[in-house]
Coordinates of C-alpha atoms and ligand atoms in Angstrom, one line a residue:
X1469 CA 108.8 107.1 93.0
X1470 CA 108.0 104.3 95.5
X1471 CA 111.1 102.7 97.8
X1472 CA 111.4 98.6 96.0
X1473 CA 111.0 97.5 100.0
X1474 CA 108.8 97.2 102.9
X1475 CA 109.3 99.9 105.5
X1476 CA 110.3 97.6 108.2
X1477 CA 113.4 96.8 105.9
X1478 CA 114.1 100.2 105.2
X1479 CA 114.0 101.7 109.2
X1480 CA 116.8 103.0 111.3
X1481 CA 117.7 103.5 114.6
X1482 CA 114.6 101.0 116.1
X1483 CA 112.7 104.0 114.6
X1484 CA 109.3 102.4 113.5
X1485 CA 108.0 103.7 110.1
X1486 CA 103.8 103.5 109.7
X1487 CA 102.5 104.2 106.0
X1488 CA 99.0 104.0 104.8
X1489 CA 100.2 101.4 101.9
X1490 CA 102.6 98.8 101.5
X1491 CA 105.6 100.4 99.8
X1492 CA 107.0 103.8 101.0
X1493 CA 107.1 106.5 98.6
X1494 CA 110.0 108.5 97.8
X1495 CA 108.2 111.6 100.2
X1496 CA 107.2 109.5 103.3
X1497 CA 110.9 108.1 103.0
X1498 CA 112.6 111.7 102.9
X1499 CA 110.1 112.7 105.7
X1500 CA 111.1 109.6 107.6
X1501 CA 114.4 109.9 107.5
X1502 CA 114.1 113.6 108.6
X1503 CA 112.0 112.6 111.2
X1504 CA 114.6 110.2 112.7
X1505 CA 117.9 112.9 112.1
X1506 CA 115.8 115.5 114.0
X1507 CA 115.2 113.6 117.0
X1508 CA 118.9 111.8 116.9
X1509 CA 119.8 115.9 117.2
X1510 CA 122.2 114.4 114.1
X1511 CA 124.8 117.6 112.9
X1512 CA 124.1 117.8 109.2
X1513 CA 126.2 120.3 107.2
X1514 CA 123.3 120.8 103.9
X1515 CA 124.2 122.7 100.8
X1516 CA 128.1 121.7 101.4
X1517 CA 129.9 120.3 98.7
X1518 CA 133.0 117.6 99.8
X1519 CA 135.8 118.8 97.6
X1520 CA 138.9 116.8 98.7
X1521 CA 140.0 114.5 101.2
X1522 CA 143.5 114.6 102.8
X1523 CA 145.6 112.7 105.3
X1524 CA 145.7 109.0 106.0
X1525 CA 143.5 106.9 108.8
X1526 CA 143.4 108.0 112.2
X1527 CA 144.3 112.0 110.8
X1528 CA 142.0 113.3 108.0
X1529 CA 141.6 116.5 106.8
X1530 CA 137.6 117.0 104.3
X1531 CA 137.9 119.9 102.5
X1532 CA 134.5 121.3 101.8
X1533 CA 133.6 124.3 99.8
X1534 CA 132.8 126.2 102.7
X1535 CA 134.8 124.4 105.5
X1536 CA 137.7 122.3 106.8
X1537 CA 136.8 119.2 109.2
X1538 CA 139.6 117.4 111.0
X1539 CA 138.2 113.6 111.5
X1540 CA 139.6 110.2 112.9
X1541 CA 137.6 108.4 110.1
X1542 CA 135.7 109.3 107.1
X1543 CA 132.8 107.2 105.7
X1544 CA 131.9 108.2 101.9
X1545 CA 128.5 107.7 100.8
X1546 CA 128.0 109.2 98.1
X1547 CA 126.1 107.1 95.9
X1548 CA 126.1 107.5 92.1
X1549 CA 122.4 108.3 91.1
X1550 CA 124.3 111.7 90.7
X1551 CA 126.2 110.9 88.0
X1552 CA 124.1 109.2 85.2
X1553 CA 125.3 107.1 82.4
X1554 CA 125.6 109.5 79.2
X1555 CA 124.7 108.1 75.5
X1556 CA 127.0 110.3 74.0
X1557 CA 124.9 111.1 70.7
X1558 CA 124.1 114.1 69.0
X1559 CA 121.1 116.0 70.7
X1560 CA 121.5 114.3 73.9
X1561 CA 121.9 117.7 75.1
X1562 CA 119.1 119.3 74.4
X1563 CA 115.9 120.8 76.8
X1564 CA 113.7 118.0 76.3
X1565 CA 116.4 115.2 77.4
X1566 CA 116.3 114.3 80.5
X1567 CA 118.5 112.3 82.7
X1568 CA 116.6 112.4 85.9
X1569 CA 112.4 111.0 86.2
X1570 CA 110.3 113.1 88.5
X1571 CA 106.4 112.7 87.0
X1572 CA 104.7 111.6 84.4
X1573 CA 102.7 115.2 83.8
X1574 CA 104.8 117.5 81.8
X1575 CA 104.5 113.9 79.2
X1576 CA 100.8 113.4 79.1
X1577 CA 99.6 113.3 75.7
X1578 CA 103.4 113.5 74.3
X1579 CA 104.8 110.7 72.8
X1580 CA 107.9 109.9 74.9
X1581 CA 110.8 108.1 74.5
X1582 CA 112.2 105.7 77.5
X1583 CA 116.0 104.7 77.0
X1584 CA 116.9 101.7 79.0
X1585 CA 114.8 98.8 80.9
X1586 CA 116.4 98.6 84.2
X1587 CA 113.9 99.5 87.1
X1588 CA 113.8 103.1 86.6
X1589 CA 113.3 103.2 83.0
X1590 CA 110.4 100.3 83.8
X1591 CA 108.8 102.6 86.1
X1592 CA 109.4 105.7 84.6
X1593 CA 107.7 104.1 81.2
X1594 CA 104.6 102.5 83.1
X1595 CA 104.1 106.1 85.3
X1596 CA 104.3 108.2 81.6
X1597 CA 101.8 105.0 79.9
X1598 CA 99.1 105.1 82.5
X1599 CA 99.1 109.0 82.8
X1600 CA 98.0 109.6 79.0
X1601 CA 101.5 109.3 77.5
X1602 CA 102.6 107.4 74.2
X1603 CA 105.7 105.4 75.2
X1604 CA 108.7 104.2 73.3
X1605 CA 110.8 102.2 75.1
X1606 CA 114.3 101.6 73.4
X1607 CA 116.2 98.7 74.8
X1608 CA 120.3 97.9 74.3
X1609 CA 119.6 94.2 75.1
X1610 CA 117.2 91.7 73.6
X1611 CA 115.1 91.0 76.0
X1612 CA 113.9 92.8 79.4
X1613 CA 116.3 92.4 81.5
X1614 CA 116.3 89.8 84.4
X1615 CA 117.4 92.5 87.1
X1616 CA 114.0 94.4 86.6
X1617 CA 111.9 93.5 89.9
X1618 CA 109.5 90.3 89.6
X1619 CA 106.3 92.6 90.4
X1620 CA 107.6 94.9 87.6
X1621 CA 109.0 92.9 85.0
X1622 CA 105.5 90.9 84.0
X1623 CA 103.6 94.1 84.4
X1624 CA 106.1 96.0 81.7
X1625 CA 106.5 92.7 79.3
X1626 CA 102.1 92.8 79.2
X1627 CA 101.7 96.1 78.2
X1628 CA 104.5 95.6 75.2
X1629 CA 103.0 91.9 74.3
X1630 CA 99.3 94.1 74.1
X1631 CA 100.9 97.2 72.2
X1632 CA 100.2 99.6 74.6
X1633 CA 104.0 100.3 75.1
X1634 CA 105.8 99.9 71.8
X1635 CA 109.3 98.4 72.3
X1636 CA 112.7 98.3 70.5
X1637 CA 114.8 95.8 71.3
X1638 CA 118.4 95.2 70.2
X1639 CA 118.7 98.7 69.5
X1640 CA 120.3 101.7 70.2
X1641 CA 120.0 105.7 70.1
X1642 CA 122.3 107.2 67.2
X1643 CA 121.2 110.3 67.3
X1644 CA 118.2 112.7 68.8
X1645 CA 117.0 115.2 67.0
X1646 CA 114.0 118.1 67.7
X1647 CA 111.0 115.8 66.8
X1648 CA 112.7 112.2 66.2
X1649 CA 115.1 110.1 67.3
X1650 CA 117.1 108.0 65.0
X1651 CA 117.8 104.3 66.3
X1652 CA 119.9 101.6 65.1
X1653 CA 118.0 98.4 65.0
X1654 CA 119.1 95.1 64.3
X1655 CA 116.9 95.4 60.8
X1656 CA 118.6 98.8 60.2
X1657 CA 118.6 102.2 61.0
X1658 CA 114.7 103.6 62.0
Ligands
LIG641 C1 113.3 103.9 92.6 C2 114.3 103.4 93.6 C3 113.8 102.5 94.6 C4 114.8 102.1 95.6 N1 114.3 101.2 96.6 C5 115.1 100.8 97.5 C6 114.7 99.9 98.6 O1 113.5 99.7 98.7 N2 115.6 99.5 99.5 C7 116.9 99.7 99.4 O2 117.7 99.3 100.2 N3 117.4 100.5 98.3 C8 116.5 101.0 97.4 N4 117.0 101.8 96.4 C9 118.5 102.1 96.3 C10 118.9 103.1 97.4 O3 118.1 104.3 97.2 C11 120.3 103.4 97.2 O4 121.1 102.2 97.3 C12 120.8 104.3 98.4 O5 120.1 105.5 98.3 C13 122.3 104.6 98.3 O6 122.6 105.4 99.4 P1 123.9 106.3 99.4 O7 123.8 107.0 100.7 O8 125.1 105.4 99.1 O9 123.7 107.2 98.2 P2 122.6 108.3 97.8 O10 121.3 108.0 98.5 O11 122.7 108.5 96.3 O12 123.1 109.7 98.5 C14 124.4 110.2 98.1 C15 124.4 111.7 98.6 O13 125.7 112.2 98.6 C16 125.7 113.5 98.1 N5 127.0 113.8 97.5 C17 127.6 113.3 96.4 N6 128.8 113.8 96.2 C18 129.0 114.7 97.2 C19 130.1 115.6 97.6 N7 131.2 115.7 96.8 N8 129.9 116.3 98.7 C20 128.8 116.2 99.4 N9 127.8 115.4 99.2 C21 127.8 114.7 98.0 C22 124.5 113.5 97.0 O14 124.1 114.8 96.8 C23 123.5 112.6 97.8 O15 122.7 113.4 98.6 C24 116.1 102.4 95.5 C25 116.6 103.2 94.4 C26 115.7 103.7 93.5 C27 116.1 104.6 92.4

């Protein structure tokens, strides 16, 4: 994946962040970042889950699974790309569902189906097109959504105007099943 910014608005610490193109990828931004913690000497407790917090401000007590840490003030940052949004539909659970997009090769030549058209399901759908996959993109909303970035959004709407991405709008996912999925479309079930 490739960061949505420019790396001079994506650098820390008056660290300067040189890449070859004009949009970091998700490795030069990890390596980056590394970069920067290593040479700030920053203490970085890895593979330690936060399980509580206790106290009130100025006294807190982080439970981890390993540890206790007494600290003045806590900052949480924990994002929420860990916790995606579930359909909650039969077959949702099994092996060839996926809630996370790495790459587009374990999908070349498969015809794969792309739930959602935010930015990540616009990317993930263009990556798995233009590597030799057959998209489906299945779309809640009737139209592609205006929060999809401007240099994505035109590039996503051409391939589904030319039919090399086949769209369902107005629709959603009933159920998935081993070699289908059953959708509920504004015409009717499909
Ligand atoms: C494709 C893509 C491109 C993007 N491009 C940009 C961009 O160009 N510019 C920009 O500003 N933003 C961009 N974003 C958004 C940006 O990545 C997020 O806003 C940012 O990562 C949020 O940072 P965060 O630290 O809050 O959470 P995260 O980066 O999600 O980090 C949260 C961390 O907390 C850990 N964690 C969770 N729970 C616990 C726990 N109980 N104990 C210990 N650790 C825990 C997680 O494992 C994770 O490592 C992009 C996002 C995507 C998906």
């Amino acid at each position: 994946m490739e960061f949505f910014s420019t790396p001079d608005l994506i650098e820390i610490g008056g660290y300067p962040f040189p890449i070859q193109g004009y949009k970091p990828t998700r490795e030069e931004a990890v390596e980056y970042y590394r970069g920067v913690a290593a040479q700030e000497k920053l203490d970085i407790r890895l593979y330690e889950r936060v399980t509580d917090v206790r106290g009130t401000a100025g006294s807190f007590t982080v439970v981890t699974d390993r540890n206790e840490y007494r600290a003045r003030n806590v900052i949480v940052s924990i994002g929420f790309f860990d916790e995606p949004n579930l359909l909650d539909v039969p077959g949702e659970d099994l092996p060839k569902v996926t809630h996370y997009y790495r790459e587009p090769y374990p999908y070349v030549q498969q015809k794969v189906a792309v739930i959602g058209a935010r930015n990540s399901a616009a990317k993930a759908a263009l990556d798995c097109y233009r590597h030799g996959a057959e998209v489906t993109l299945i779309v809640r909303s009737a139209a592609l959504s205006d929060k999809v970035k401007y240099w994505i959004k035109p590039d996503l709407a051409n391939r589904i105007k030319e039919g090399s991405i086949r769209a369902y709008f107005s629709t959603t996912v009933q159920e998935i099943r081993s070699a289908s999925l059953v959708l509920r479309t504004g015409g009717g079930p499909v």
